[in-house]
GROMACS .gro file of C-alpha atoms in nm:
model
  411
    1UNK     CA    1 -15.198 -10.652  -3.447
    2UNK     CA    2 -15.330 -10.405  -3.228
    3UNK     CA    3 -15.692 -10.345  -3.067
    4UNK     CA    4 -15.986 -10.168  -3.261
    5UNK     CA    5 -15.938  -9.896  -2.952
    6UNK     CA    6 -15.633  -9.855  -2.991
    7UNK     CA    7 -15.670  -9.822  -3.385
    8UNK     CA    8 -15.934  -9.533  -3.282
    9UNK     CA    9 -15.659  -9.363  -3.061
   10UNK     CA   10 -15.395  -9.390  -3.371
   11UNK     CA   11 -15.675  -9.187  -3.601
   12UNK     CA   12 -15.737  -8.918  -3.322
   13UNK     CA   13 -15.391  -8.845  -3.279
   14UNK     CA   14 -15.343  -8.810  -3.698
   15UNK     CA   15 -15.630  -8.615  -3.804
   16UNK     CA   16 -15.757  -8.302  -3.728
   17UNK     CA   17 -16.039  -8.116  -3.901
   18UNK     CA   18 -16.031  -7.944  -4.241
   19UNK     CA   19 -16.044  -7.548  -4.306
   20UNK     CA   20 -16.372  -7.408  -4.246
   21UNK     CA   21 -16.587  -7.189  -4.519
   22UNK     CA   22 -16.857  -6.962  -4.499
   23UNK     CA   23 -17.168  -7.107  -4.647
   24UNK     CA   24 -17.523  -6.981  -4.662
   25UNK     CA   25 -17.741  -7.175  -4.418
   26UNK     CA   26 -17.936  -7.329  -4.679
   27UNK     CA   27 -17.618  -7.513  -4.796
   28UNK     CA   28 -17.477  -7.613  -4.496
   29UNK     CA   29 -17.698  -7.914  -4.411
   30UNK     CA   30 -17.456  -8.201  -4.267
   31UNK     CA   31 -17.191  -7.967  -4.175
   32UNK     CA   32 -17.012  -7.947  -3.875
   33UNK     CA   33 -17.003  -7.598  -3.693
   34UNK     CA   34 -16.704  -7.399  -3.705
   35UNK     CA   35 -16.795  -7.128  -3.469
   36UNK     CA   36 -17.093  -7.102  -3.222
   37UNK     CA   37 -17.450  -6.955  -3.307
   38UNK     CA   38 -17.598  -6.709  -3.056
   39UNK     CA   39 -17.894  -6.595  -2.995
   40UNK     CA   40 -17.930  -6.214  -3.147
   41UNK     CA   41 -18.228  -6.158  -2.883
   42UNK     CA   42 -18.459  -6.289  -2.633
   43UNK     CA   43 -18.657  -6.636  -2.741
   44UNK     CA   44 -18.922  -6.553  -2.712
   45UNK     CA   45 -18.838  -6.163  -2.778
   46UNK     CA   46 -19.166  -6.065  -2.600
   47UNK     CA   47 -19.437  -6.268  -2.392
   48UNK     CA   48 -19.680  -6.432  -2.665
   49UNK     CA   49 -20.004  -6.671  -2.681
   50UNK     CA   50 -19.932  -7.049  -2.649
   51UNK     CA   51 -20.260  -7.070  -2.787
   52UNK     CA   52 -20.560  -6.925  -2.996
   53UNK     CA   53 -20.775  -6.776  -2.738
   54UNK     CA   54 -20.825  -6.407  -2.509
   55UNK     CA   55 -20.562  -6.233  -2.373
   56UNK     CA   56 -20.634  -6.035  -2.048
   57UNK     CA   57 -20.553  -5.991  -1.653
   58UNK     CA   58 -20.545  -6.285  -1.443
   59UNK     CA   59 -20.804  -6.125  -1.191
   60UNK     CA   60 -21.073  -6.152  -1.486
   61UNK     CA   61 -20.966  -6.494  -1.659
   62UNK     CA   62 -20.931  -6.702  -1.299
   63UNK     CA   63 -21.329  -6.671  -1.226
   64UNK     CA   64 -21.622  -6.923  -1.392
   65UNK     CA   65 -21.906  -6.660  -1.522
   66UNK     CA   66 -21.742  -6.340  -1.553
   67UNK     CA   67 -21.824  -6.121  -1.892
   68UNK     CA   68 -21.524  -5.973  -2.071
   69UNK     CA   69 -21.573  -5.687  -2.323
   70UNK     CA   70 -21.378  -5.785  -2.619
   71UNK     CA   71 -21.172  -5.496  -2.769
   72UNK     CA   72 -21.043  -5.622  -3.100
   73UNK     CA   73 -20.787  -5.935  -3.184
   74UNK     CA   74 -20.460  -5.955  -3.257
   75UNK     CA   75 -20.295  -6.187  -3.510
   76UNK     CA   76 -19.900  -6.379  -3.473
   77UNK     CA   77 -19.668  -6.110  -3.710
   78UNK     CA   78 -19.915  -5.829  -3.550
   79UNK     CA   79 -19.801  -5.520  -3.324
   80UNK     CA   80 -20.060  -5.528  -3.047
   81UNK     CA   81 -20.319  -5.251  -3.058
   82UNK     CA   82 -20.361  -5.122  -2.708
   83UNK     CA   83 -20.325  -5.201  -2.309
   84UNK     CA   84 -20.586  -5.449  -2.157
   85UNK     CA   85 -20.744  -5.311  -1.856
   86UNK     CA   86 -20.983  -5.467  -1.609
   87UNK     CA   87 -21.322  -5.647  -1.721
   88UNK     CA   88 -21.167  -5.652  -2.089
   89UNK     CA   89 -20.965  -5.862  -2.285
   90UNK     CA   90 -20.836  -5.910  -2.664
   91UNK     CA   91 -20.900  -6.181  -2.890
   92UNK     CA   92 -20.577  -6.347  -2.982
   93UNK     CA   93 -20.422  -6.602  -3.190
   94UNK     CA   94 -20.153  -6.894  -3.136
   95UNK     CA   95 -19.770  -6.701  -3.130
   96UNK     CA   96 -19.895  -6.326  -3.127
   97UNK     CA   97 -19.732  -6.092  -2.905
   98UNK     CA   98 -19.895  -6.031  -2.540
   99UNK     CA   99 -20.074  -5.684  -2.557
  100UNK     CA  100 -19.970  -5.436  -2.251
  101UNK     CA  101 -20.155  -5.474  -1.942
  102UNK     CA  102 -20.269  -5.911  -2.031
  103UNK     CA  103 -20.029  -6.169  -1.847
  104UNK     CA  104 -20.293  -6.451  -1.939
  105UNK     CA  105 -20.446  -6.641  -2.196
  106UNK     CA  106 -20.769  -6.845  -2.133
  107UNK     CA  107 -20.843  -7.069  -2.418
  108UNK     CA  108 -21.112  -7.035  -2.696
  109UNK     CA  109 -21.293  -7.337  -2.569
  110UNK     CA  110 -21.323  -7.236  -2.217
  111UNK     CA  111 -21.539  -6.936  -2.327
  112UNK     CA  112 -21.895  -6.895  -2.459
  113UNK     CA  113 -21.712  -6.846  -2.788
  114UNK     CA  114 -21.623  -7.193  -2.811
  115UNK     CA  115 -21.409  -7.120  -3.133
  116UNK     CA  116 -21.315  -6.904  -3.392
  117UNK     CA  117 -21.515  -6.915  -3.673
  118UNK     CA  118 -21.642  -6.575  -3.773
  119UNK     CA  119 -21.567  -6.198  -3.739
  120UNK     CA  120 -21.451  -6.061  -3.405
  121UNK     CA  121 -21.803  -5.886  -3.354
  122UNK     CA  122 -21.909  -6.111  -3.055
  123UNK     CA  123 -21.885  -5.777  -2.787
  124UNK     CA  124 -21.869  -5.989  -2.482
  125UNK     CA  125 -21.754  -6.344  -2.388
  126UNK     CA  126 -21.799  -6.540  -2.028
  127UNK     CA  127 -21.556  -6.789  -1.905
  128UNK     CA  128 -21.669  -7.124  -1.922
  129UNK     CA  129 -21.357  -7.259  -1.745
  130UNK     CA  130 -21.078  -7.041  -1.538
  131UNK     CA  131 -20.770  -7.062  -1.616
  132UNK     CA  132 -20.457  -6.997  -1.333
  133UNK     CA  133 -20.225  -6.677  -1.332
  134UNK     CA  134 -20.016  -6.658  -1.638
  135UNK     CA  135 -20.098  -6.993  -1.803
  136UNK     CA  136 -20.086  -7.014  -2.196
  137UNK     CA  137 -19.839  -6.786  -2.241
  138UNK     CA  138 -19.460  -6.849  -2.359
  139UNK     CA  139 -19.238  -6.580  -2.165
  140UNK     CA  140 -19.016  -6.346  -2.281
  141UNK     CA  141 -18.643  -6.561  -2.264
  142UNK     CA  142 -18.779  -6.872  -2.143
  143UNK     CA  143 -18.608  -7.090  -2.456
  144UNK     CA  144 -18.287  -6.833  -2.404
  145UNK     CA  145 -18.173  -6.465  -2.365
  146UNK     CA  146 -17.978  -6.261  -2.582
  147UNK     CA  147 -17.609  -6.358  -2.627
  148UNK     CA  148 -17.645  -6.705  -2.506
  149UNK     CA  149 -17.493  -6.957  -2.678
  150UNK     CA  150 -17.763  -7.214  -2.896
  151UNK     CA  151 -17.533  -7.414  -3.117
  152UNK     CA  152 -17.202  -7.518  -2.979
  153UNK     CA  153 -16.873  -7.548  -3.230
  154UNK     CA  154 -16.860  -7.913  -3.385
  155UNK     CA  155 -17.263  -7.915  -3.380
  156UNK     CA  156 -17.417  -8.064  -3.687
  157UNK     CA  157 -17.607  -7.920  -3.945
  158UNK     CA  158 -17.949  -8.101  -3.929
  159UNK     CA  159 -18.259  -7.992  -4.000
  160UNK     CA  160 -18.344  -7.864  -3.649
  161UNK     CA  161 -18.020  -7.729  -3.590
  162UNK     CA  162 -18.084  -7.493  -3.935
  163UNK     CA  163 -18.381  -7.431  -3.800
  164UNK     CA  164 -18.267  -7.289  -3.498
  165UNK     CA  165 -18.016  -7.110  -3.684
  166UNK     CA  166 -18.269  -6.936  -3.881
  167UNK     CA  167 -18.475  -6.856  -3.585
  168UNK     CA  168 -18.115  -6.660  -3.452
  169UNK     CA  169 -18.105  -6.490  -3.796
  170UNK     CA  170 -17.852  -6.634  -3.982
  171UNK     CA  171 -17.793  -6.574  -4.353
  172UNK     CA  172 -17.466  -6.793  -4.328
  173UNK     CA  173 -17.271  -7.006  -4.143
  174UNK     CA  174 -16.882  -7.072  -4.062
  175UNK     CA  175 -16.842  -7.413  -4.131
  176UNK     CA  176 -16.565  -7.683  -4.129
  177UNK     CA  177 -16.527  -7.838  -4.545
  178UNK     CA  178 -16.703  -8.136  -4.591
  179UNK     CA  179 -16.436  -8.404  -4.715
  180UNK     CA  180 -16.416  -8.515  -5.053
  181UNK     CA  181 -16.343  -8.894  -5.064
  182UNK     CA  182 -16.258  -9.107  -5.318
  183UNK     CA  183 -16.270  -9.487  -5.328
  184UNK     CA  184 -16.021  -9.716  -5.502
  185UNK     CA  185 -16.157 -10.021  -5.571
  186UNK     CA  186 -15.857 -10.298  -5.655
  187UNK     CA  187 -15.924 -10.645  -5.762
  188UNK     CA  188 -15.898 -10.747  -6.144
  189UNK     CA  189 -16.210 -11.009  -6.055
  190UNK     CA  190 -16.443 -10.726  -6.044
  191UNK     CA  191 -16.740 -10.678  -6.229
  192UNK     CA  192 -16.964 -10.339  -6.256
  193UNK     CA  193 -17.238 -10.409  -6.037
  194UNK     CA  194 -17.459 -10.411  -6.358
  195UNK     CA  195 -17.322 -10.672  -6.535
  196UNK     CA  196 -17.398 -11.050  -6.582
  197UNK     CA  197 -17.135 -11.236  -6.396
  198UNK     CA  198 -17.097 -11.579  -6.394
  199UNK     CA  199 -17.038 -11.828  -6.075
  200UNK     CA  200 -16.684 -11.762  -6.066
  201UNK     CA  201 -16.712 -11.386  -6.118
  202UNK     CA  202 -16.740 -11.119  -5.840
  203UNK     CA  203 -16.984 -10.799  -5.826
  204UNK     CA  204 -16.852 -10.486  -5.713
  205UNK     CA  205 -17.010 -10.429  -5.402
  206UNK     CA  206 -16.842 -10.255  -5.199
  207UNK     CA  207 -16.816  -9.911  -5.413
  208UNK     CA  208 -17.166  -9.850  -5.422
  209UNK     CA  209 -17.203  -9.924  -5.056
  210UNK     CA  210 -16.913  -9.710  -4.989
  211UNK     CA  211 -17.061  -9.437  -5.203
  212UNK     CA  212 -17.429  -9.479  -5.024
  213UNK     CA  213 -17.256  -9.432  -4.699
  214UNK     CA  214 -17.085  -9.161  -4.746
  215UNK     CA  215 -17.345  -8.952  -4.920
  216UNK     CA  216 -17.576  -9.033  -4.593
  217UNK     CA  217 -17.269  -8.872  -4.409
  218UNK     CA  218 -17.288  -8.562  -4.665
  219UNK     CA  219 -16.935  -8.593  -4.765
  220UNK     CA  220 -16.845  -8.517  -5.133
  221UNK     CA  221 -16.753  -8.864  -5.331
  222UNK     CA  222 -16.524  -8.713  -5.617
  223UNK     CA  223 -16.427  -9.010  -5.753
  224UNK     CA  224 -16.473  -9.427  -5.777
  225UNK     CA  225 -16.163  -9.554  -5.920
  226UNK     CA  226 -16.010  -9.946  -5.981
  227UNK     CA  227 -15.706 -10.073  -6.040
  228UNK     CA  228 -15.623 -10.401  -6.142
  229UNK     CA  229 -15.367 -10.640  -5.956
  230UNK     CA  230 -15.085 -10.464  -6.047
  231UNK     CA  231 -14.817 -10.266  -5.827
  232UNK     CA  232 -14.773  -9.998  -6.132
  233UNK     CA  233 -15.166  -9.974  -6.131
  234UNK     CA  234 -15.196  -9.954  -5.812
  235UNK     CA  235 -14.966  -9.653  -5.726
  236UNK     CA  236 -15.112  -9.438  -6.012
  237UNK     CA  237 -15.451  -9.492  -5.869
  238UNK     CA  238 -15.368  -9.397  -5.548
  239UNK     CA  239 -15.167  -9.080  -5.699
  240UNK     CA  240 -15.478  -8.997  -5.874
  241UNK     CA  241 -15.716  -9.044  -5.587
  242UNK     CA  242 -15.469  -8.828  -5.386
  243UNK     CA  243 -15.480  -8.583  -5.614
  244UNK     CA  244 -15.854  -8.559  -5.646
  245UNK     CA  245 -15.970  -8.620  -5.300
  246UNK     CA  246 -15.918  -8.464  -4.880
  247UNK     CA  247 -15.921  -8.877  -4.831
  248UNK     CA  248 -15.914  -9.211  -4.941
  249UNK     CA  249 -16.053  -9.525  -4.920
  250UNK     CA  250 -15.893  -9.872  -5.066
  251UNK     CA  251 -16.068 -10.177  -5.083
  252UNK     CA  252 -15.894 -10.493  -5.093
  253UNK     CA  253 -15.529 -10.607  -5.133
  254UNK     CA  254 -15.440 -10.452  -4.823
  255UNK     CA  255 -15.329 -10.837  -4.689
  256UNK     CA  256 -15.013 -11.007  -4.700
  257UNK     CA  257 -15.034 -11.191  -5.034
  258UNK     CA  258 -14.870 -11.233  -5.362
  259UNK     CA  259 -15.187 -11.025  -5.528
  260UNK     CA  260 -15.202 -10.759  -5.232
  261UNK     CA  261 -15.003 -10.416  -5.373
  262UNK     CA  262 -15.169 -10.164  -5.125
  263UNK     CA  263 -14.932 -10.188  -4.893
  264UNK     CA  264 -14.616 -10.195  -5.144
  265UNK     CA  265 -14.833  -9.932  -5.365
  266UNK     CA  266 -14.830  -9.655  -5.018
  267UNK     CA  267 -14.451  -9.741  -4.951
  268UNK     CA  268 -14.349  -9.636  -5.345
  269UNK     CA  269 -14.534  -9.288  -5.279
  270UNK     CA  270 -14.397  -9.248  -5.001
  271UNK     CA  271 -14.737  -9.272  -4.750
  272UNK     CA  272 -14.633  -9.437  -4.373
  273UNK     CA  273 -14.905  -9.728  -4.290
  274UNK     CA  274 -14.972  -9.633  -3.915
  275UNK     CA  275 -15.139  -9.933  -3.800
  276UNK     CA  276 -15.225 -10.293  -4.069
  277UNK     CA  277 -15.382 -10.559  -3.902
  278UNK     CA  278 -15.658 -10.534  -3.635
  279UNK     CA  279 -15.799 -10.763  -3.348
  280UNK     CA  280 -16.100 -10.789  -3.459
  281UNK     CA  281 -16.354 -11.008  -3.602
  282UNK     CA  282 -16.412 -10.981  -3.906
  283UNK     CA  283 -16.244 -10.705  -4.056
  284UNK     CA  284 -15.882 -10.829  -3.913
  285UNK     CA  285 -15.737 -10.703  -4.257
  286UNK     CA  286 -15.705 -10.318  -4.222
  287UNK     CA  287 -15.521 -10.068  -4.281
  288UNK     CA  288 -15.452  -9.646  -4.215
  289UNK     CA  289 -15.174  -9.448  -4.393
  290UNK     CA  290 -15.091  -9.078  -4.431
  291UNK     CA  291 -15.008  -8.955  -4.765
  292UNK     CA  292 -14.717  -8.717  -4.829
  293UNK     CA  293 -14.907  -8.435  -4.804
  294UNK     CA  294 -15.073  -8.557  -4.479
  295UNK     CA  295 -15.372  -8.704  -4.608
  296UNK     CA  296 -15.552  -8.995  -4.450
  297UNK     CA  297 -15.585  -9.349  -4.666
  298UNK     CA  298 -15.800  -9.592  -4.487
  299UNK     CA  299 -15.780  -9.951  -4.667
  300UNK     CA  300 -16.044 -10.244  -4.604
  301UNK     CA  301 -16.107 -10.568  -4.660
  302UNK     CA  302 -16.239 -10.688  -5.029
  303UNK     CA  303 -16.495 -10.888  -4.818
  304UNK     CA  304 -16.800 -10.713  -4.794
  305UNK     CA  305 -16.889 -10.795  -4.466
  306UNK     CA  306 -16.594 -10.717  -4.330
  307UNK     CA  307 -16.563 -10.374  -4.538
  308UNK     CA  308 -16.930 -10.304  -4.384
  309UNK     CA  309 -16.727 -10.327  -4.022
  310UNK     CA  310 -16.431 -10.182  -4.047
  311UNK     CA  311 -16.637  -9.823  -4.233
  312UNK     CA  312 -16.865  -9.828  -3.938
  313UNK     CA  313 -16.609  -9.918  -3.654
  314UNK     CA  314 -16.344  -9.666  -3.791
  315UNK     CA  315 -16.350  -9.507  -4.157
  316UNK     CA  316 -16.660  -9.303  -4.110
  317UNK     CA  317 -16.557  -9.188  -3.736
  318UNK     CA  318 -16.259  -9.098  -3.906
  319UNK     CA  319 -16.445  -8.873  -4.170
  320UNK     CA  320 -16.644  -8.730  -3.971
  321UNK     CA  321 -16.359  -8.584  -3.711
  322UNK     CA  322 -16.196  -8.487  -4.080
  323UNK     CA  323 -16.578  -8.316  -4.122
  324UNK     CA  324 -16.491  -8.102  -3.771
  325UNK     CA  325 -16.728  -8.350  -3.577
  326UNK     CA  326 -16.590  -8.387  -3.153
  327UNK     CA  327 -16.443  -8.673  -3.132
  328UNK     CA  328 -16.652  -8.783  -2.865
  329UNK     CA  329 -16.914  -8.779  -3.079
  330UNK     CA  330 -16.785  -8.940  -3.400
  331UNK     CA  331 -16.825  -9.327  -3.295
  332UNK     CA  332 -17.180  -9.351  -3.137
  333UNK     CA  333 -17.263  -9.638  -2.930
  334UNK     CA  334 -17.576  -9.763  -2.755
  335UNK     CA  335 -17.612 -10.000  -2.428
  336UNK     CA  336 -17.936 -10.236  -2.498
  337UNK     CA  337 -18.032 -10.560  -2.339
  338UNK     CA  338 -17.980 -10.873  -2.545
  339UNK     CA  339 -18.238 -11.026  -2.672
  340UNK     CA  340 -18.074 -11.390  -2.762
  341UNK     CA  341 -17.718 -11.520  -2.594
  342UNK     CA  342 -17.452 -11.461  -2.784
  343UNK     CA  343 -17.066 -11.603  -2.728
  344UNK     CA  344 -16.691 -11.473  -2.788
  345UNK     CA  345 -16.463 -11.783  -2.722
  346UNK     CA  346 -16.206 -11.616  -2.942
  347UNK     CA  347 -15.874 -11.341  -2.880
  348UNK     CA  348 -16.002 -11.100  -3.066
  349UNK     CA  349 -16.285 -10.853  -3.060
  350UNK     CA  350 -16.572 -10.992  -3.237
  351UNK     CA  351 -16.802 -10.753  -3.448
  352UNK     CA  352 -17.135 -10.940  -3.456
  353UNK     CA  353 -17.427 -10.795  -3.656
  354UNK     CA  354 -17.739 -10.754  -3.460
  355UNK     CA  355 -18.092 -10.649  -3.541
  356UNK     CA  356 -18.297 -10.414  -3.304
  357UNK     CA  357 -18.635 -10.513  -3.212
  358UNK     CA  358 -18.867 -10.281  -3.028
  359UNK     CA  359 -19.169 -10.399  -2.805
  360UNK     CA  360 -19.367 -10.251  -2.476
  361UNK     CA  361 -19.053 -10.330  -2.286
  362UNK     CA  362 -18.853 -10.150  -2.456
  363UNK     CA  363 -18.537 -10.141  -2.722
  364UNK     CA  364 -18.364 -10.485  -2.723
  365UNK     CA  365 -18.093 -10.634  -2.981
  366UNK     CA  366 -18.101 -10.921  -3.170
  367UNK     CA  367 -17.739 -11.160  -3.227
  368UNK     CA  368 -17.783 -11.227  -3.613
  369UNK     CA  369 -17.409 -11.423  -3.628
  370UNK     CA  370 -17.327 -11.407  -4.016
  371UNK     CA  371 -17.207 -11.685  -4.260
  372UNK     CA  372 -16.863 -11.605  -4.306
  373UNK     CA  373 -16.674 -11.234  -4.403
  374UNK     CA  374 -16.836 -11.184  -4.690
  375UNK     CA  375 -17.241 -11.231  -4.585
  376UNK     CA  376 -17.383 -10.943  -4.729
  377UNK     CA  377 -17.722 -11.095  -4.685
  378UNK     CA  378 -17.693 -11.035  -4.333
  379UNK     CA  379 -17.514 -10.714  -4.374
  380UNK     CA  380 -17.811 -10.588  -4.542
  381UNK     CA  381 -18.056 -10.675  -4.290
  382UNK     CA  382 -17.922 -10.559  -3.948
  383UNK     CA  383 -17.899 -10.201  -3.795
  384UNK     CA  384 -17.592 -10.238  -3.632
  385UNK     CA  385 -17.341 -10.489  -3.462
  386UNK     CA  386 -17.262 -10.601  -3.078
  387UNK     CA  387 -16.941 -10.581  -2.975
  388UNK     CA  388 -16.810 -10.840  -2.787
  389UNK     CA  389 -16.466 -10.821  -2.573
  390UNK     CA  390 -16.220 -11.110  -2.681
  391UNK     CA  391 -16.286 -11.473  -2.432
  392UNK     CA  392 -16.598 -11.294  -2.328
  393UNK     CA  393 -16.778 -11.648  -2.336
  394UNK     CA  394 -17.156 -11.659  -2.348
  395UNK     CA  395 -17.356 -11.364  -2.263
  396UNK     CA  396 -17.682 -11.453  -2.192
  397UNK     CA  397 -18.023 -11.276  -2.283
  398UNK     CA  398 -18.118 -11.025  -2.034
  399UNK     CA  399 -17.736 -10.855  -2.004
  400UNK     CA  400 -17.635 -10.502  -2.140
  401UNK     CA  401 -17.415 -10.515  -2.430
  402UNK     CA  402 -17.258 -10.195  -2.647
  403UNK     CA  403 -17.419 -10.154  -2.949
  404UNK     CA  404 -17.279  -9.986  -3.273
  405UNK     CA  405 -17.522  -9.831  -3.488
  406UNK     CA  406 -17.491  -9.897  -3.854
  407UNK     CA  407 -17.612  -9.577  -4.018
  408UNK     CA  408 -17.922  -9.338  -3.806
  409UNK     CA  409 -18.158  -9.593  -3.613
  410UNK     CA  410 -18.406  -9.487  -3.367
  411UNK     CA  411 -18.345  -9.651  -3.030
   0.00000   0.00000   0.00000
């Protein structure tokens, strides 16, 4: 039994990132960077308005009561027209290029204009309010110059980040594969999620949840497969999901007893199991392996609970370094104040789910200790878990504790 740490240090050592692709940008949402993205000029190329308003020289715009002539406007996507010069200015609109001679902006509504309603036919406008030396204006290469580097390698692919990509005008991006996973449900007990089952039958919960999570991640589930109780069953499932899949995931009969192939299922094709048992609670029951071909099979626990844990503590860190994320990024981790006491008498690390609660004083977390390994009740209704060292004893409301998100919170 070794430590969920040391676990993590097993799976950075095994897996490294998968090929990377060219994709257009508009494809590449939840990718992870293969290259960096630089900026192909100046942001912003030129100086331009922060605001709708009149460009001119700061001599002009700094002084309450002095009359501009106004010589014509220019729009955002517009060339400017012609220099400013003294006692004049040019009407001008939020993210249009500075005209020659301005280095100012005074807002619409510090002028007799007030706003921009009609034609620009007013001929002269007085400032209301003066404005200071180059204010309202965003500067040529204030956001970054030419060359320099916005998007590091390993970045993801989020909406901003495309953005920003766009802005740097790319078509397409070099990024690693996303991995294609497929789950391997065992357990003869289970049900489709869909059907009636009786009080001695079992719902599969733990493919759909599997499935859920992974699409959130933007990794490609090929395939949901089961296999029955069987060792035979067992090792052509795996073979298939091999076959199919960069990955795997097993749930259940990873343990030690008479119904638990996994284990027996890996050694017949041939796949090492790195590391089996865990100290941790729950989720003491898992499992990594390398297939043949050097593909990564994670197995957890039937209990749902406990499968919840061991995906957020380890599976999906795992995909996501497969994905090309840096690994110091893959297994995020908040410090919050408790918001209860909590207590770890026990030798092994225990995994308790917690709810965040926000308030004027900040984010705090909430101990919400579950029924058992298989309290999906409670699973469902938390945002993450605390972790707790083994013997820590009672930790009392107030102290900082790490927190492990659950999927994207805001905290």
């Amino acid at each position: 039994m070794i430590s969920p740490e040391a676990a993590w240090e097993i799976l950075l050592r095994e897996i490294t990132p998968l090929q990377s692709h060219s994709l257009p940008l508009e494809q590449a949402a939840g990718c992870h960077l293969a290259e960096a993205i630089l900026a192909d000029s100046d942001i912003p190329p030129a100086d331009r308005a922060a605001m709708d308003g009149y460009a001119g020289q700061a001599e002009d715009l700094g002084t309450v009561g002095v009359r501009l002539t106004v010589d014509g406007e220019i729009a955002a996507g517009q060339e400017p027209c012609h220099p400013v010069v003294r006692s004049h200015c040019i009407r001008i609109f939020t993210g249009a290029n500075l005209p020659q001679g301005a280095d100012t902006v005074v807002p619409v509504e510090q002028t007799s204009t007030e706003c921009f309603i009609g034609s620009v036919d007013e001929g002269e406008i007085e400032i209301l309010k003066p404005v200071s030396p180059g204010a309202n204006v965003f500067r040529r290469g204030e956001q970054a110059r030419a060359g320099e580097v916005l998007l590091e390698p390993g970045a993801r692919l989020g909406p901003r980040q495309i953005g920003l990509a766009a802005a740097a005008g790319r078509s397409r991006v070099e990024v690693h594969r996303r991995p294609k996973v497929a789950i391997v449900n065992t357990g003869a007990e289970l049900l489709h999620w869909s059907a009636p089952a009786s009080a001695h039958q079992v719902r599969n919960s733990n493919g759909p949840m599997l499935t859920a999570a992974l699409v959130q991640e933007a990794a490609a589930t090929v395939a949901s497969l089961s296999a029955p109780d069987e060792l035979e069953a067992t090792i052509e499932a795996l073979q298939d999901a091999l076959a199919r899949s960069d990955a795997v995931i097993v749930t259940g009969g990873i343990s030690a007893g008479r119904r638990d192939f996994v284990p027996r299922a890996l050694e017949a094709i041939g796949a090492p199991v790195l590391y089996r048992t865990l100290a941790m609670k729950p989720g003491k029951p898992q499992l990594f392996a390398r297939s043949p071909k050097g593909k990564p099979i994670f197995g957890l626990p039937g209990n749902p609970l406990s499968s919840i844990v061991g995906l957020y503590e380890l599976v999906l860190p795992a995909l996501r370094l497969l994905g090309g994320c840096p690994a110091g990024r893959c297994r995020p981790l908040l410090h919050l104040e408790l918001a209860g006491p909590v207590e770890n008498r026990g030798d092994r690390q225990w995994i308790c789910p917690a709810r965040l609660l926000q308030d004027p004083e900040g984010t705090r977390v909430l101990p919400c200790p579950p029924v058992g390994s298989a309290d999906m009740v409670t699973g469902a209704s938390v945002d993450g878990a605390i972790l707790i060292e083994p013997n820590a004893g009672v930790l009392e409301a107030g102290q900082v504790v790490p927190f492990r998100p659950w999927g994207e919170v805001s905290a």
